[in-house]
mmCIF file of C-alpha atoms in Angstrom:
data_model
loop_
_atom_site.group_PDB
_atom_site.id
_atom_site.type_symbol
_atom_site.label_atom_id
_atom_site.label_comp_id
_atom_site.label_asym_id
_atom_site.label_seq_id
_atom_site.Cartn_x
_atom_site.Cartn_y
_atom_site.Cartn_z
ATOM 1 C CA UNK A 1 56.043 37.307 -61.517
ATOM 2 C CA UNK A 2 54.841 36.254 -58.021
ATOM 3 C CA UNK A 3 56.973 36.600 -54.885
ATOM 4 C CA UNK A 4 57.502 33.202 -52.934
ATOM 5 C CA UNK A 5 59.764 32.085 -49.759
ATOM 6 C CA UNK A 6 63.093 30.096 -50.201
ATOM 7 C CA UNK A 7 62.425 26.619 -50.735
ATOM 8 C CA UNK A 8 63.307 23.317 -52.283
ATOM 9 C CA UNK A 9 62.463 19.811 -52.529
ATOM 10 C CA UNK A 10 63.859 17.733 -49.669
ATOM 11 C CA UNK A 11 66.220 14.957 -51.127
ATOM 12 C CA UNK A 12 65.257 11.077 -50.073
ATOM 13 C CA UNK A 13 66.044 10.530 -46.358
ATOM 14 C CA UNK A 14 66.772 14.158 -45.323
ATOM 15 C CA UNK A 15 64.799 15.714 -42.327
ATOM 16 C CA UNK A 16 63.109 18.970 -43.235
ATOM 17 C CA UNK A 17 64.634 21.286 -40.563
ATOM 18 C CA UNK A 18 68.258 20.083 -42.187
ATOM 19 C CA UNK A 19 67.089 20.490 -45.635
ATOM 20 C CA UNK A 20 65.864 24.265 -45.115
ATOM 21 C CA UNK A 21 69.166 25.130 -43.363
ATOM 22 C CA UNK A 22 70.972 23.586 -46.268
ATOM 23 C CA UNK A 23 68.971 24.640 -49.084
ATOM 24 C CA UNK A 24 68.859 28.173 -47.733
ATOM 25 C CA UNK A 25 72.481 28.521 -47.562
ATOM 26 C CA UNK A 26 73.277 26.823 -50.910
ATOM 27 C CA UNK A 27 70.170 29.097 -52.630
ATOM 28 C CA UNK A 28 70.906 32.404 -50.853
ATOM 29 C CA UNK A 29 73.993 32.451 -49.255
ATOM 30 C CA UNK A 30 72.690 32.758 -45.711
ATOM 31 C CA UNK A 31 73.444 30.977 -42.966
ATOM 32 C CA UNK A 32 70.292 30.120 -40.870
ATOM 33 C CA UNK A 33 70.641 29.744 -37.030
ATOM 34 C CA UNK A 34 67.888 29.075 -34.339
ATOM 35 C CA UNK A 35 65.960 27.365 -36.638
ATOM 36 C CA UNK A 36 62.438 26.583 -35.536
ATOM 37 C CA UNK A 37 59.596 24.547 -36.943
ATOM 38 C CA UNK A 38 56.568 26.770 -37.521
ATOM 39 C CA UNK A 39 54.328 24.338 -39.072
ATOM 40 C CA UNK A 40 53.368 22.958 -42.714
ATOM 41 C CA UNK A 41 50.537 23.861 -45.057
ATOM 42 C CA UNK A 42 49.453 21.214 -47.869
ATOM 43 C CA UNK A 43 48.038 22.477 -51.124
ATOM 44 C CA UNK A 44 46.215 20.611 -53.798
ATOM 45 C CA UNK A 45 47.241 20.958 -57.529
ATOM 46 C CA UNK A 46 45.081 19.192 -60.378
ATOM 47 C CA UNK A 47 47.811 16.582 -60.765
ATOM 48 C CA UNK A 48 49.274 16.188 -57.152
ATOM 49 C CA UNK A 49 49.454 17.397 -53.733
ATOM 50 C CA UNK A 50 52.482 19.719 -51.814
ATOM 51 C CA UNK A 51 53.391 19.848 -48.068
ATOM 52 C CA UNK A 52 55.960 22.738 -47.404
ATOM 53 C CA UNK A 53 57.641 22.603 -43.976
ATOM 54 C CA UNK A 54 58.052 25.974 -42.644
ATOM 55 C CA UNK A 55 60.663 27.466 -40.530
ATOM 56 C CA UNK A 56 61.507 30.448 -38.362
ATOM 57 C CA UNK A 57 65.268 31.201 -38.667
ATOM 58 C CA UNK A 58 67.902 33.472 -37.797
ATOM 59 C CA UNK A 59 70.362 34.784 -40.337
ATOM 60 C CA UNK A 60 73.615 36.627 -39.265
ATOM 61 C CA UNK A 61 73.900 39.812 -41.318
ATOM 62 C CA UNK A 62 75.334 39.021 -44.785
ATOM 63 C CA UNK A 63 75.472 39.365 -48.372
ATOM 64 C CA UNK A 64 72.487 37.316 -50.420
ATOM 65 C CA UNK A 65 74.149 35.521 -52.975
ATOM 66 C CA UNK A 66 71.276 33.979 -55.596
ATOM 67 C CA UNK A 67 71.233 30.613 -57.168
ATOM 68 C CA UNK A 68 67.894 29.503 -58.645
ATOM 69 C CA UNK A 69 66.301 32.848 -57.994
ATOM 70 C CA UNK A 70 66.277 35.679 -60.201
ATOM 71 C CA UNK A 71 66.209 38.144 -57.541
ATOM 72 C CA UNK A 72 65.335 39.104 -53.631
ATOM 73 C CA UNK A 73 63.502 41.595 -51.547
ATOM 74 C CA UNK A 74 63.235 41.856 -47.640
ATOM 75 C CA UNK A 75 59.714 43.083 -46.902
ATOM 76 C CA UNK A 76 57.873 43.685 -43.534
ATOM 77 C CA UNK A 77 54.783 41.810 -42.802
ATOM 78 C CA UNK A 78 52.870 44.946 -43.230
ATOM 79 C CA UNK A 79 54.255 45.008 -46.929
ATOM 80 C CA UNK A 80 53.371 41.344 -47.605
ATOM 81 C CA UNK A 81 49.692 42.275 -48.707
ATOM 82 C CA UNK A 82 51.140 44.398 -51.599
ATOM 83 C CA UNK A 83 53.414 41.880 -52.907
ATOM 84 C CA UNK A 84 51.730 39.641 -55.355
ATOM 85 C CA UNK A 85 51.668 35.957 -54.232
ATOM 86 C CA UNK A 86 49.957 32.448 -54.628
ATOM 87 C CA UNK A 87 47.700 30.813 -52.876
ATOM 88 C CA UNK A 88 50.149 28.489 -51.768
ATOM 89 C CA UNK A 89 52.530 31.095 -50.628
ATOM 90 C CA UNK A 90 49.533 32.916 -49.047
ATOM 91 C CA UNK A 91 48.719 29.850 -46.835
ATOM 92 C CA UNK A 92 52.605 29.657 -45.911
ATOM 93 C CA UNK A 93 52.486 33.322 -45.013
ATOM 94 C CA UNK A 94 49.355 33.034 -42.851
ATOM 95 C CA UNK A 95 51.029 30.317 -40.655
ATOM 96 C CA UNK A 96 54.022 32.362 -39.981
ATOM 97 C CA UNK A 97 52.251 35.673 -39.481
ATOM 98 C CA UNK A 98 51.441 36.802 -36.088
ATOM 99 C CA UNK A 99 47.941 35.928 -35.137
ATOM 100 C CA UNK A 100 47.513 33.688 -38.347
ATOM 101 C CA UNK A 101 46.661 36.673 -40.493
ATOM 102 C CA UNK A 102 48.130 39.201 -42.464
ATOM 103 C CA UNK A 103 47.538 42.824 -41.814
#
């Protein structure tokens, strides 16, 4: 029941920016432009560590077509504190949020 940012695993040899644009289009139907790297966060689980490469992007207006997600929701930065998220997603959102903190 947690909300998460769109994402996917990197394939061998893929560059994070190329993968981000390709997976966003494959999984949501949105074609990102002006993709800019925003940083990365690492999270340790009991059995492995995960590194998320984060990007900011602009997407032209269009219909969202989900593939691999149950549903989507657009939220403002202010609404984020009311959306249930995991610790890992909170780390990512803090990096993306203005001044590194959520309202």
